[in-house]
Amino acid sequence: MRMSHQARFGVVVLLCALLLLGAGILTAIFVGSNPAKSPVTYKKKSLEAWFYGSRTNFFAKRTRQAAQEAFDATGTNAVAFLLLKLKAARGNDPLYCRLYVILPAWAQSRLPYAISGDDIKAIALDHLRQTTRLSGEQVQAMADCVAGFRNPWLRMSGFQMMRMKHQADPAFLGLCRKLLNDEEPGIQLEAAIWLGQSALASDPGEPRLFPILIAGLESKERRKASADLRLYTFRQHPPGGTGRIFVGLPPSFQSKMQEESKLQEEALREEILRALDRLERYLTQEQREHLRRAEKAARVVSQN
C-alpha cells in the first residue's frame, strides 16, 4: 500500500527529529570542547551568560542592550572575551541549523536553540563596534580575525566596521592589503577603494590597485557583487545571506530594495573614481589613457 503525501511528510519529520536528537547530543559535546569561558562576572553573571542570554532570545534587542551594559562595565576583560568569540566561536553545525528550523515547535523545544558560529561572530563584531576604546594591539587582533573569516558576508561586515571605526589605525590599511587577494571580487574592490583613497598614507605604487579599481569602474557586475555583500542577515543558512535578498518579499518591498541596491552601486562607482583620482599621479601613461577612456564611458552611463 502506498503512503499518502501527509504520511510520508510525517515520517520525514520524525526522522529529522531523531537525527536532531542525536545531533543535539553531539552539539553539546562539540560546544563543550570550545576554549575556556571567561571567569569575569558582572552582577553575579558571567560574560558568557550576558552574551547568549537564554539563547532563544540571543538576537533580541533587550538581550543585546543588557550584554552591552555588562561589556561596558567590564572594559578590557570584555574586549578580550569578544575577540575570543571572533577567533574561536564555532556555534552549531550548519546541518543542525538547517534541520532545526524545519522542525515543529514541540521538537525544537527539546533541542538546543540553533545559533551559527558566523552569527555569533557578527554579534561580537557589533559589540566591539560599540566599544569606545580599543588599543592598537586589540584593533590589530580584530583585523586579523576579519581577514580570516570564511563567510564573505561576514568578512565584508567586519571590513565595513573596521572602516567606520578604525580607518585611521595602521591595522586597517594592513587589512586592505590582505583583502586585495580575497577570493571575492567585491571584497577586493572595497579594499582597493579605501587603500587607493589612502594613497598618500599607504603605498601608491601597489601594483594590484589599478587593475582592481579600473575593473570595478568598467564592470557594473563587480560593483553589484560588492553592494550585495554589504548586507549581512542573521539566521540564514548558509549564514549571512545568499545574495538573493529579494526572494519571497512583497513586490513593493522588492522594488525598494532594488532601488537601494542601485543607489549603493552608483555610490560605489563614485568612490572608485575618487580612489583613481588620488592614484592618477602614480600611474603610467598607458594606465592614464585607460583611465580617461573608462571615465568617459562612466559619464555616458551616468547621463543615461
C-alpha positions as semicolon CSV with decimal commas, in nm:
position;residue;x (nm);y (nm);z (nm)
1;M;0,000;0,000;0,000
2;R;0,136;0,339;-0,097
3;M;0,176;0,600;0,176
4;S;-0,012;0,927;0,141
5;H;0,180;1,252;0,098
6;Q;0,084;1,354;0,453
7;A;0,208;1,024;0,594
8;R;0,537;1,050;0,408
9;F;0,583;1,402;0,540
10;G;0,519;1,277;0,895
11;V;0,784;1,009;0,856
12;V;1,033;1,265;0,727
13;V;0,962;1,493;1,022
14;L;1,004;1,202;1,265
15;L;1,333;1,100;1,108
16;C;1,454;1,460;1,123
17;A;1,358;1,475;1,490
18;L;1,553;1,158;1,562
19;L;1,852;1,290;1,372
20;L;1,839;1,616;1,562
21;L;1,817;1,443;1,897
22;G;2,144;1,273;1,810
23;A;2,283;1,597;1,672
24;G;2,182;1,776;1,990
25;I;2,395;1,541;2,195
26;L;2,688;1,579;1,957
27;T;2,643;1,956;1,962
28;A;2,659;1,963;2,341
29;I;2,986;1,770;2,327
30;F;3,114;1,998;2,050
31;V;3,033;2,318;2,236
32;G;3,191;2,172;2,548
33;S;3,521;2,148;2,359
34;N;3,531;2,525;2,293
35;P;3,807;2,733;2,462
36;A;3,766;2,801;2,833
37;K;3,498;3,055;2,925
38;S;3,589;3,389;3,078
39;P;3,579;3,384;3,462
40;V;3,483;3,754;3,467
41;T;3,137;3,834;3,602
42;Y;2,904;4,132;3,613
43;K;2,618;4,144;3,864
44;K;2,699;3,782;3,952
45;K;2,651;3,662;3,593
46;S;2,931;3,551;3,363
47;L;3,006;3,740;3,040
48;E;2,904;3,422;2,860
49;A;2,560;3,437;3,022
50;W;2,519;3,806;2,931
51;F;2,629;3,741;2,574
52;Y;2,394;3,449;2,499
53;G;2,101;3,537;2,723
54;S;1,867;3,238;2,725
55;R;1,988;3,151;2,368
56;T;1,630;3,166;2,239
57;N;1,642;3,545;2,287
58;F;2,001;3,577;2,159
59;F;1,902;3,815;1,876
60;A;1,657;4,022;2,081
61;K;1,730;4,393;2,125
62;R;1,685;4,371;2,502
63;T;1,943;4,090;2,526
64;R;2,195;4,285;2,321
65;Q;2,145;4,602;2,525
66;A;2,191;4,416;2,853
67;A;2,504;4,245;2,720
68;Q;2,650;4,578;2,607
69;E;2,593;4,722;2,954
70;A;2,788;4,430;3,101
71;F;3,069;4,470;2,846
72;D;3,095;4,845;2,906
73;A;3,122;4,783;3,279
74;T;3,393;4,516;3,250
75;G;3,607;4,704;2,995
76;T;3,928;4,531;2,886
77;N;3,808;4,191;3,006
78;A;3,502;4,221;2,781
79;V;3,717;4,313;2,480
80;A;3,928;4,002;2,534
81;F;3,609;3,795;2,563
82;L;3,465;3,936;2,238
83;L;3,792;3,893;2,048
84;L;3,793;3,529;2,156
85;K;3,443;3,496;2,009
86;L;3,570;3,637;1,679
87;K;3,861;3,397;1,674
88;A;3,718;3,074;1,807
89;A;3,335;3,075;1,824
90;R;3,204;2,775;1,631
91;G;2,835;2,768;1,714
92;N;2,610;2,489;1,598
93;D;2,688;2,271;1,299
94;P;2,539;2,410;0,972
95;L;2,345;2,087;0,914
96;Y;2,198;2,110;1,263
97;C;2,093;2,472;1,198
98;R;1,922;2,383;0,869
99;L;1,734;2,092;1,018
100;Y;1,636;2,279;1,335
101;V;1,438;2,548;1,151
102;I;1,214;2,297;0,971
103;L;1,113;2,110;1,285
104;P;0,779;2,171;1,462
105;A;0,787;2,376;1,781
106;W;0,750;2,071;2,008
107;A;1,070;1,921;1,865
108;Q;1,260;2,249;1,876
109;S;1,174;2,296;2,243
110;R;1,355;1,970;2,325
111;L;1,676;2,065;2,148
112;P;1,946;2,333;2,194
113;Y;1,849;2,655;2,017
114;A;2,044;2,674;1,691
115;I;2,293;2,962;1,655
116;S;2,556;2,958;1,381
117;G;2,917;3,044;1,451
118;D;2,901;3,325;1,195
119;D;2,601;3,483;1,367
120;I;2,790;3,468;1,697
121;K;3,086;3,645;1,535
122;A;2,861;3,907;1,373
123;I;2,705;3,986;1,711
124;A;3,051;4,005;1,873
125;L;3,160;4,246;1,597
126;D;2,864;4,471;1,671
127;H;2,951;4,482;2,040
128;L;3,311;4,570;1,954
129;R;3,175;4,847;1,728
130;Q;3,005;4,996;2,032
131;T;3,321;4,974;2,244
132;T;3,470;5,322;2,265
133;R;3,835;5,249;2,338
134;L;4,049;4,974;2,188
135;S;4,425;4,957;2,200
136;G;4,630;4,929;1,880
137;E;4,701;4,566;1,967
138;Q;4,331;4,492;2,006
139;V;4,245;4,661;1,675
140;Q;4,516;4,454;1,505
141;A;4,378;4,136;1,660
142;M;4,032;4,224;1,528
143;A;4,170;4,293;1,179
144;D;4,345;3,954;1,179
145;C;4,017;3,784;1,269
146;V;3,823;3,969;0,996
147;A;4,073;3,865;0,728
148;G;4,033;3,501;0,835
149;F;3,650;3,482;0,828
150;R;3,541;3,216;0,578
151;N;3,199;3,372;0,517
152;P;3,223;3,658;0,260
153;W;2,922;3,845;0,407
154;L;3,090;3,831;0,747
155;R;3,427;3,945;0,606
156;M;3,256;4,238;0,439
157;S;3,068;4,323;0,759
158;G;3,392;4,316;0,956
159;F;3,571;4,523;0,694
160;Q;3,298;4,790;0,696
161;M;3,306;4,806;1,075
162;M;3,686;4,848;1,069
163;R;3,649;5,122;0,806
164;M;3,392;5,316;1,007
165;K;3,563;5,286;1,347
166;H;3,934;5,235;1,283
167;Q;4,015;5,378;0,941
168;A;4,300;5,586;1,086
169;D;4,463;5,284;1,251
170;P;4,754;5,116;1,065
171;A;4,574;4,783;1,110
172;F;4,302;4,898;0,869
173;L;4,544;4,958;0,582
174;G;4,706;4,623;0,658
175;L;4,365;4,460;0,634
176;C;4,305;4,632;0,300
177;R;4,632;4,493;0,162
178;K;4,540;4,141;0,270
179;L;4,194;4,166;0,114
180;L;4,334;4,269;-0,224
181;N;4,388;3,893;-0,265
182;D;4,042;3,798;-0,140
183;E;3,861;3,529;-0,339
184;E;3,556;3,757;-0,368
185;P;3,596;4,033;-0,633
186;G;3,350;4,251;-0,442
187;I;3,570;4,246;-0,130
188;Q;3,884;4,303;-0,338
189;L;3,716;4,612;-0,481
190;E;3,622;4,756;-0,141
191;A;3,976;4,703;-0,013
192;A;4,127;4,866;-0,324
193;I;3,896;5,168;-0,294
194;W;4,000;5,252;0,059
195;L;4,365;5,169;0,005
196;G;4,358;5,391;-0,305
197;Q;4,187;5,675;-0,120
198;S;4,461;5,650;0,144
199;A;4,733;5,656;-0,123
200;L;4,934;5,929;0,049
201;A;4,949;5,728;0,373
202;S;4,999;5,386;0,213
203;D;5,187;5,256;-0,090
204;P;5,058;5,428;-0,406
205;G;5,279;5,201;-0,613
206;E;5,087;4,888;-0,507
207;P;5,058;4,704;-0,843
208;R;4,723;4,539;-0,764
209;L;4,535;4,864;-0,705
210;F;4,484;4,995;-1,058
211;P;4,370;4,664;-1,218
212;I;4,112;4,606;-0,943
213;L;3,982;4,964;-0,944
214;I;3,958;5,000;-1,321
215;A;3,778;4,665;-1,346
216;G;3,532;4,788;-1,084
217;L;3,477;5,112;-1,273
218;E;3,415;4,934;-1,602
219;S;3,203;4,648;-1,467
220;K;2,861;4,706;-1,314
221;E;2,856;4,338;-1,217
222;R;3,163;4,383;-0,999
223;R;3,014;4,685;-0,827
224;K;2,688;4,495;-0,771
225;A;2,884;4,200;-0,630
226;S;3,033;4,435;-0,373
227;A;2,699;4,603;-0,291
228;D;2,527;4,264;-0,246
229;L;2,782;4,159;0,017
230;R;2,721;4,467;0,233
231;L;2,402;4,330;0,389
232;Y;2,470;4,060;0,648
233;T;2,144;3,895;0,754
234;F;2,108;3,678;1,065
235;R;1,957;3,330;1,095
236;Q;2,027;3,243;0,730
237;H;2,155;2,909;0,606
238;P;2,421;2,943;0,483
239;P;2,488;3,213;0,743
240;G;2,493;3,577;0,641
241;G;2,285;3,552;0,327
242;T;2,277;3,403;-0,018
243;G;2,277;3,717;-0,231
244;R;1,910;3,657;-0,321
245;I;1,770;3,909;-0,076
246;F;1,453;3,987;-0,278
247;V;1,312;3,633;-0,290
248;G;0,979;3,596;-0,108
249;L;0,938;3,966;-0,031
250;P;0,629;4,174;-0,126
251;P;0,663;4,346;-0,468
252;S;0,668;4,694;-0,313
253;F;0,949;4,598;-0,076
254;Q;1,139;4,425;-0,357
255;S;1,122;4,746;-0,559
256;K;1,252;4,949;-0,265
257;M;1,540;4,709;-0,203
258;Q;1,633;4,706;-0,570
259;E;1,639;5,086;-0,577
260;E;1,862;5,093;-0,268
261;S;2,093;4,839;-0,432
262;K;2,114;5,059;-0,741
263;L;2,199;5,364;-0,529
264;Q;2,470;5,166;-0,349
265;E;2,618;5,057;-0,680
266;E;2,623;5,417;-0,807
267;A;2,781;5,543;-0,484
268;L;3,045;5,273;-0,517
269;R;3,132;5,400;-0,864
270;E;3,191;5,749;-0,721
271;E;3,416;5,603;-0,452
272;I;3,615;5,420;-0,721
273;L;3,658;5,744;-0,915
274;R;3,786;5,922;-0,604
275;A;4,038;5,647;-0,540
276;L;4,159;5,656;-0,901
277;D;4,185;6,034;-0,889
278;R;4,422;6,012;-0,590
279;L;4,626;5,743;-0,766
280;E;4,649;5,923;-1,101
281;R;4,982;6,091;-1,036
282;Y;5,140;5,749;-0,977
283;L;5,001;5,583;-1,292
284;T;5,189;5,507;-1,611
285;Q;5,093;5,689;-1,930
286;E;4,918;5,377;-2,057
287;Q;4,718;5,347;-1,735
288;R;4,619;5,714;-1,753
289;E;4,489;5,672;-2,105
290;H;4,294;5,366;-1,995
291;L;4,151;5,569;-1,707
292;R;4,043;5,851;-1,941
293;R;3,853;5,608;-2,160
294;A;3,687;5,445;-1,860
295;E;3,589;5,782;-1,709
296;K;3,437;5,893;-2,038
297;A;3,233;5,574;-2,060
298;A;3,123;5,617;-1,697
299;R;2,998;5,971;-1,766
300;V;2,794;5,845;-2,060
301;V;2,634;5,577;-1,845
302;S;2,553;5,822;-1,561
303;Q;2,384;6,063;-1,805
304;N;2,155;5,791;-1,945
